[in-house]
Every structure is written in C-alpha cells, then in structure tokens.
mmCIF file of C-alpha atoms in Angstrom:
data_model
loop_
_atom_site.group_PDB
_atom_site.id
_atom_site.type_symbol
_atom_site.label_atom_id
_atom_site.label_comp_id
_atom_site.label_asym_id
_atom_site.label_seq_id
_atom_site.Cartn_x
_atom_site.Cartn_y
_atom_site.Cartn_z
ATOM 1 C CA LYS A 1 0.000 0.000 0.000
ATOM 2 C CA GLN A 2 1.346 3.391 -0.991
ATOM 3 C CA GLU A 3 2.160 5.742 1.862
ATOM 4 C CA VAL A 4 3.033 9.402 1.452
ATOM 5 C CA THR A 5 4.823 11.419 4.125
ATOM 6 C CA GLN A 6 5.363 15.163 4.207
ATOM 7 C CA ILE A 7 7.963 16.903 6.311
ATOM 8 C CA PRO A 8 7.753 19.287 8.064
ATOM 9 C CA ALA A 9 4.140 19.238 9.222
ATOM 10 C CA ALA A 10 4.261 22.984 9.844
ATOM 11 C CA LEU A 11 6.646 25.764 8.902
ATOM 12 C CA SER A 12 6.803 29.457 9.744
ATOM 13 C CA VAL A 13 9.222 31.709 7.876
ATOM 14 C CA PRO A 14 9.757 35.460 7.412
ATOM 15 C CA GLU A 15 8.767 36.999 4.118
ATOM 16 C CA GLY A 16 11.394 36.761 1.389
ATOM 17 C CA GLU A 17 12.911 33.448 2.423
ATOM 18 C CA ASN A 18 13.408 30.590 0.019
ATOM 19 C CA LEU A 19 12.024 27.343 1.364
ATOM 20 C CA VAL A 20 11.774 23.645 0.608
ATOM 21 C CA LEU A 21 8.898 21.300 1.367
ATOM 22 C CA ASN A 22 9.589 17.584 1.344
ATOM 23 C CA CYS A 23 7.493 14.616 0.254
ATOM 24 C CA SER A 24 8.404 10.932 0.329
ATOM 25 C CA PHE A 25 6.513 7.890 -0.908
ATOM 26 C CA THR A 26 7.014 4.180 -0.309
ATOM 27 C CA ASP A 27 6.188 2.640 -3.719
ATOM 28 C CA SER A 28 8.177 4.002 -6.663
ATOM 29 C CA ALA A 29 5.716 2.568 -9.218
ATOM 30 C CA ILE A 30 3.851 5.838 -9.635
ATOM 31 C CA TYR A 31 2.237 7.398 -12.696
ATOM 32 C CA ASN A 32 2.736 10.990 -11.658
ATOM 33 C CA LEU A 33 3.074 13.302 -8.662
ATOM 34 C CA GLN A 34 1.020 16.393 -8.047
ATOM 35 C CA TRP A 35 1.464 19.284 -5.615
ATOM 36 C CA PHE A 36 -1.645 21.122 -4.391
ATOM 37 C CA ARG A 37 -2.336 24.190 -2.339
ATOM 38 C CA GLN A 38 -5.250 24.279 0.114
ATOM 39 C CA ASP A 39 -6.414 27.434 1.863
ATOM 40 C CA PRO A 40 -8.332 27.082 5.160
ATOM 41 C CA GLY A 41 -11.847 25.844 4.570
ATOM 42 C CA LYS A 42 -11.328 25.736 0.817
ATOM 43 C CA GLY A 43 -10.781 23.185 -1.922
ATOM 44 C CA LEU A 44 -7.557 22.124 -3.619
ATOM 45 C CA THR A 45 -5.699 24.109 -6.232
ATOM 46 C CA SER A 46 -3.259 22.206 -8.435
ATOM 47 C CA LEU A 47 0.186 23.822 -8.475
ATOM 48 C CA LEU A 48 2.442 21.458 -10.381
ATOM 49 C CA LEU A 49 2.238 18.000 -11.902
ATOM 50 C CA ILE A 50 5.309 15.897 -12.654
ATOM 51 C CA GLN A 51 5.027 12.822 -14.856
ATOM 52 C CA SER A 52 6.961 9.768 -13.682
ATOM 53 C CA SER A 53 9.407 10.199 -16.592
ATOM 54 C CA GLN A 54 10.167 13.822 -15.671
ATOM 55 C CA ARG A 55 12.629 15.194 -13.137
ATOM 56 C CA GLU A 56 11.136 18.615 -12.430
ATOM 57 C CA GLN A 57 8.515 21.195 -13.270
ATOM 58 C CA THR A 58 8.516 24.945 -12.779
ATOM 59 C CA SER A 59 5.783 27.535 -12.520
ATOM 60 C CA GLY A 60 6.716 31.067 -11.557
ATOM 61 C CA ARG A 61 8.359 31.006 -8.125
ATOM 62 C CA LEU A 62 7.604 27.305 -7.676
ATOM 63 C CA ASN A 63 9.826 24.423 -8.659
ATOM 64 C CA ALA A 64 9.031 20.777 -7.985
ATOM 65 C CA SER A 65 11.489 17.925 -8.399
ATOM 66 C CA LEU A 66 10.953 14.186 -8.518
ATOM 67 C CA ASP A 67 13.392 11.376 -7.760
ATOM 68 C CA LYS A 68 11.270 8.309 -8.357
ATOM 69 C CA SER A 69 13.974 5.775 -7.526
ATOM 70 C CA SER A 70 14.461 7.183 -4.036
ATOM 71 C CA GLY A 71 10.765 7.937 -3.545
ATOM 72 C CA ARG A 72 11.187 11.665 -2.987
ATOM 73 C CA SER A 73 9.861 14.970 -4.234
ATOM 74 C CA THR A 74 10.567 18.527 -3.140
ATOM 75 C CA LEU A 75 8.639 21.733 -3.666
ATOM 76 C CA TYR A 76 10.861 24.798 -3.716
ATOM 77 C CA ILE A 77 9.249 28.200 -3.152
ATOM 78 C CA ALA A 78 11.429 31.183 -3.975
ATOM 79 C CA ALA A 79 11.122 34.579 -2.297
ATOM 80 C CA SER A 80 8.134 33.596 -0.147
ATOM 81 C CA GLN A 81 5.255 36.047 0.345
ATOM 82 C CA PRO A 82 2.472 36.258 2.956
ATOM 83 C CA GLY A 83 0.038 35.214 0.217
ATOM 84 C CA ASP A 84 1.848 31.864 0.039
ATOM 85 C CA SER A 85 0.495 30.975 3.485
ATOM 86 C CA ALA A 86 -1.557 27.806 3.063
ATOM 87 C CA THR A 87 -1.338 24.040 3.424
ATOM 88 C CA TYR A 88 0.642 22.291 0.685
ATOM 89 C CA LEU A 89 -0.334 18.735 -0.193
ATOM 90 C CA CYS A 90 1.731 16.204 -2.109
ATOM 91 C CA ALA A 91 -0.099 13.377 -3.897
ATOM 92 C CA VAL A 92 1.088 10.453 -6.019
ATOM 93 C CA GLY A 93 -0.999 8.958 -8.808
ATOM 94 C CA ASP A 94 -1.225 5.192 -9.215
ATOM 95 C CA MET A 95 -0.516 3.412 -12.483
ATOM 96 C CA GLY A 96 -4.002 1.974 -12.982
ATOM 97 C CA ARG A 97 -6.816 4.240 -11.893
ATOM 98 C CA ARG A 98 -4.730 7.415 -11.637
ATOM 99 C CA ALA A 99 -6.232 7.787 -8.156
ATOM 100 C CA LEU A 100 -4.186 9.949 -5.797
ATOM 101 C CA THR A 101 -2.633 8.995 -2.463
ATOM 102 C CA PHE A 102 -2.086 12.106 -0.378
ATOM 103 C CA GLY A 103 0.317 13.132 2.336
ATOM 104 C CA SER A 104 -0.980 14.942 5.409
ATOM 105 C CA GLY A 105 0.355 18.262 4.184
ATOM 106 C CA THR A 106 2.742 20.992 5.290
ATOM 107 C CA ARG A 107 1.086 24.032 6.842
ATOM 108 C CA LEU A 108 3.079 27.092 5.794
ATOM 109 C CA GLN A 109 2.884 30.512 7.365
ATOM 110 C CA VAL A 110 4.867 33.374 5.868
ATOM 111 C CA GLN A 111 5.276 36.263 8.282
ATOM 112 C CA PRO A 112 5.192 39.841 6.866
ATOM 113 C CA ASN B 1 -17.237 26.385 -17.827
ATOM 114 C CA ALA B 2 -17.907 25.783 -14.119
ATOM 115 C CA GLY B 3 -15.380 22.933 -13.687
ATOM 116 C CA VAL B 4 -16.328 20.548 -10.867
ATOM 117 C CA THR B 5 -19.349 21.547 -8.779
ATOM 118 C CA GLN B 6 -20.599 19.957 -5.549
ATOM 119 C CA THR B 7 -23.833 20.302 -3.633
ATOM 120 C CA PRO B 8 -24.556 20.930 -0.865
ATOM 121 C CA LYS B 9 -21.663 22.964 0.565
ATOM 122 C CA PHE B 10 -22.614 22.200 4.165
ATOM 123 C CA GLN B 11 -24.836 19.559 5.753
ATOM 124 C CA VAL B 12 -25.678 18.452 9.283
ATOM 125 C CA LEU B 13 -27.237 15.014 9.748
ATOM 126 C CA LYS B 14 -28.370 12.960 12.682
ATOM 127 C CA THR B 15 -27.053 9.424 13.139
ATOM 128 C CA GLY B 16 -29.011 7.039 10.952
ATOM 129 C CA GLN B 17 -30.214 9.623 8.427
ATOM 130 C CA SER B 18 -29.429 9.232 4.748
ATOM 131 C CA MET B 19 -28.329 11.719 2.148
ATOM 132 C CA THR B 20 -26.762 12.005 -1.296
ATOM 133 C CA LEU B 21 -23.843 14.255 -2.147
ATOM 134 C CA GLN B 22 -23.960 15.491 -5.717
ATOM 135 C CA CYS B 23 -21.014 16.121 -8.012
ATOM 136 C CA ALA B 24 -21.003 17.286 -11.619
ATOM 137 C CA GLN B 25 -18.314 18.255 -14.108
ATOM 138 C CA ASP B 26 -18.676 20.022 -17.436
ATOM 139 C CA MET B 27 -15.227 19.235 -18.822
ATOM 140 C CA ASN B 28 -16.191 15.987 -20.584
ATOM 141 C CA HIS B 29 -13.816 13.963 -18.397
ATOM 142 C CA ASN B 30 -14.193 10.205 -18.191
ATOM 143 C CA SER B 31 -12.754 9.431 -14.746
ATOM 144 C CA MET B 32 -14.235 10.794 -11.536
ATOM 145 C CA TYR B 33 -13.375 10.279 -7.869
ATOM 146 C CA TRP B 34 -14.749 10.759 -4.372
ATOM 147 C CA TYR B 35 -12.322 11.520 -1.516
ATOM 148 C CA ARG B 36 -12.770 12.372 2.139
ATOM 149 C CA GLN B 37 -10.521 14.596 4.228
ATOM 150 C CA ASP B 38 -10.385 14.321 8.004
ATOM 151 C CA PRO B 39 -8.736 16.964 10.241
ATOM 152 C CA GLY B 40 -4.962 17.064 9.926
ATOM 153 C CA MET B 41 -4.924 14.385 7.262
ATOM 154 C CA GLY B 42 -4.596 14.135 3.546
ATOM 155 C CA LEU B 43 -7.455 13.014 1.328
ATOM 156 C CA ARG B 44 -8.423 9.330 1.095
ATOM 157 C CA LEU B 45 -10.138 7.692 -1.872
ATOM 158 C CA ILE B 46 -13.693 6.439 -1.242
ATOM 159 C CA TYR B 47 -14.813 5.434 -4.743
ATOM 160 C CA TYR B 48 -13.681 5.776 -8.328
ATOM 161 C CA SER B 49 -15.491 5.724 -11.664
ATOM 162 C CA ALA B 50 -13.654 5.194 -14.950
ATOM 163 C CA SER B 51 -16.703 5.910 -17.096
ATOM 164 C CA GLU B 52 -20.485 6.042 -17.142
ATOM 165 C CA GLY B 53 -21.941 2.968 -15.465
ATOM 166 C CA THR B 54 -18.684 1.723 -13.895
ATOM 167 C CA THR B 55 -17.522 2.182 -10.308
ATOM 168 C CA ASP B 56 -14.804 0.721 -8.117
ATOM 169 C CA LYS B 57 -14.039 0.803 -4.395
ATOM 170 C CA GLY B 58 -11.219 2.868 -3.012
ATOM 171 C CA GLU B 59 -9.415 2.809 0.321
ATOM 172 C CA VAL B 60 -12.402 3.650 2.577
ATOM 173 C CA PRO B 61 -15.671 2.547 0.865
ATOM 174 C CA ASN B 62 -17.552 1.143 3.876
ATOM 175 C CA GLY B 63 -20.812 2.964 4.574
ATOM 176 C CA TYR B 64 -21.003 4.572 1.135
ATOM 177 C CA ASN B 65 -22.566 3.855 -2.232
ATOM 178 C CA VAL B 66 -22.010 5.666 -5.508
ATOM 179 C CA SER B 67 -23.813 6.134 -8.779
ATOM 180 C CA ARG B 68 -22.482 7.210 -12.185
ATOM 181 C CA LEU B 69 -25.572 7.443 -14.360
ATOM 182 C CA ASN B 70 -24.020 9.672 -17.003
ATOM 183 C CA LYS B 71 -20.681 11.176 -17.908
ATOM 184 C CA ARG B 72 -21.253 14.450 -16.056
ATOM 185 C CA GLU B 73 -22.510 13.313 -12.669
ATOM 186 C CA PHE B 74 -21.090 11.118 -9.905
ATOM 187 C CA SER B 75 -23.093 10.958 -6.682
ATOM 188 C CA LEU B 76 -22.120 9.625 -3.239
ATOM 189 C CA ARG B 77 -24.792 8.237 -0.945
ATOM 190 C CA LEU B 78 -24.712 7.659 2.795
ATOM 191 C CA GLU B 79 -27.501 5.190 3.574
ATOM 192 C CA SER B 80 -27.261 5.396 7.376
ATOM 193 C CA ALA B 81 -24.952 8.181 8.510
ATOM 194 C CA ALA B 82 -22.577 7.616 11.439
ATOM 195 C CA PRO B 83 -20.496 10.147 13.438
ATOM 196 C CA SER B 84 -17.360 8.571 11.927
ATOM 197 C CA GLN B 85 -18.500 9.925 8.559
ATOM 198 C CA THR B 86 -18.118 13.506 9.733
ATOM 199 C CA SER B 87 -15.633 14.839 7.220
ATOM 200 C CA VAL B 88 -15.085 17.068 4.222
ATOM 201 C CA TYR B 89 -15.935 15.311 0.972
ATOM 202 C CA PHE B 90 -14.247 16.220 -2.291
ATOM 203 C CA CYS B 91 -15.161 15.160 -5.770
ATOM 204 C CA ALA B 92 -12.593 15.247 -8.577
ATOM 205 C CA SER B 93 -12.400 14.555 -12.278
ATOM 206 C CA LEU B 94 -9.403 13.596 -14.361
ATOM 207 C CA LYS B 95 -8.120 15.409 -17.415
ATOM 208 C CA GLY B 96 -5.692 13.356 -19.376
ATOM 209 C CA PRO B 97 -3.069 13.460 -20.548
ATOM 210 C CA PRO B 98 -1.212 14.651 -18.508
ATOM 211 C CA ASP B 99 -3.791 13.240 -16.067
ATOM 212 C CA THR B 100 -4.341 16.230 -13.821
ATOM 213 C CA GLN B 101 -7.106 15.928 -11.236
ATOM 214 C CA TYR B 102 -9.453 18.858 -10.806
ATOM 215 C CA PHE B 103 -11.274 19.169 -7.505
ATOM 216 C CA GLY B 104 -14.622 20.569 -6.505
ATOM 217 C CA PRO B 105 -14.992 22.984 -3.551
ATOM 218 C CA GLY B 106 -16.017 20.240 -1.112
ATOM 219 C CA THR B 107 -19.004 19.373 1.074
ATOM 220 C CA ARG B 108 -18.585 19.778 4.817
ATOM 221 C CA LEU B 109 -20.652 17.088 6.523
ATOM 222 C CA THR B 110 -21.307 16.797 10.252
ATOM 223 C CA VAL B 111 -23.079 13.741 11.674
ATOM 224 C CA LEU B 112 -24.402 14.183 15.203
#
C-alpha cells in the first residue's frame, strides 16, 4: 500500500525566504506526482504535476522535483510572500486508476 | 465552464439519516473520484469511476454507495450516517493526458 509522508508538518518563515517542502513515498511505481495548495476551509488548487518520466517542473516562483527511484519529491518556493500561506499537499498517482494517495500536508505561514 | 461543482456545501445530519452528495463536471472527463478529508490528514479515496456505469471501491468505501448514471454526474450516498463519517468530501475529475485531477470545492458534513 502506498504511503506518502510530508515533512515538516508545519513551517513558519519570514517573508522573502526561500524554502523547501519535502514529500516521500514508499512505492516508486507511480504514474505521476502532483502538488496542491489548500487554503483554510477551501478546496484544492493544483500547483504542479510531474510525470513519472520527468525530473522537475517549474511555474513562476515554484519548482518541484521528482526522484522516483528514491521515492522523494521537493517543492521549492522562492522569495516567499504572505500570500503563500496555506497548506501544501503532495499526492502520487497510481498506475491503474490514476487515483491519488495524499500526504498529510505541510502548513506554511509566511510572516510579513 | 464551471469545472467541478458539488452540492450541498454544508450539511448536518443525525445518526441514521441518509443523504446524497452530488457532483457534476462540465469538462467531458471520463474518470471521476470521491475523496474524504479528516482533520490534519490528507485526502483518502472512497470510490472511483472510470466511465459512465462503472464504479470501483477505493481505500475507505464502507458505509457509502455511488452512482455514475451519465458522464457528467457522480453521486455519493450515505444510507445510514454515522459520526465517523463527519468529514469534508471532495469530488474530482481527471483530465488526461497529462492526467491532472481537478477538484470541486467540497461538502462539509457533520453527523451528530
């Protein structure tokens, strides 16, 4: 059974810092990996999707990497802003149904 | 183009009552999913549908039934609600390739 772990569970940083969120998974036979943002009481917003054959994806200040063999992904946020405060969820897609297995998330707070 | 819509947004039930959560997507996607999210946890798959008329159990299907009568709609039914079903329920549909999941805004359900 796939298990996804996210470290740290919570993070508080001053505005302007670069930061890294970590995600690990136990079964390397994944189809893809997706990073989401979730604001309190809201739904999920897709940030980046990495196919299993890819090593990284970038969107603006966000960069996500994937090392499938070691079962790890990182989300790098450059020059953090208070508006980045949210919970970030990592999810891996299975080969068959493309269903997602989620980590518990990293709750990020960026202090002005 | 409304994406994935869910109704209702909030619901309070008493133990033993039944209800149906509705989900619809207007993106012509084949695959749809139901997940639940409990406090401090990631989302867990309840049921999956690859196409109209087909459904498959996920990680936590007990106490739920689903119906996929057409391509647009995928409903989740609680026949006899229990306090353990208090959760936030998310519906998603799959756009592929590159197989990105799009989520609805969620239904917040409380069972007393």
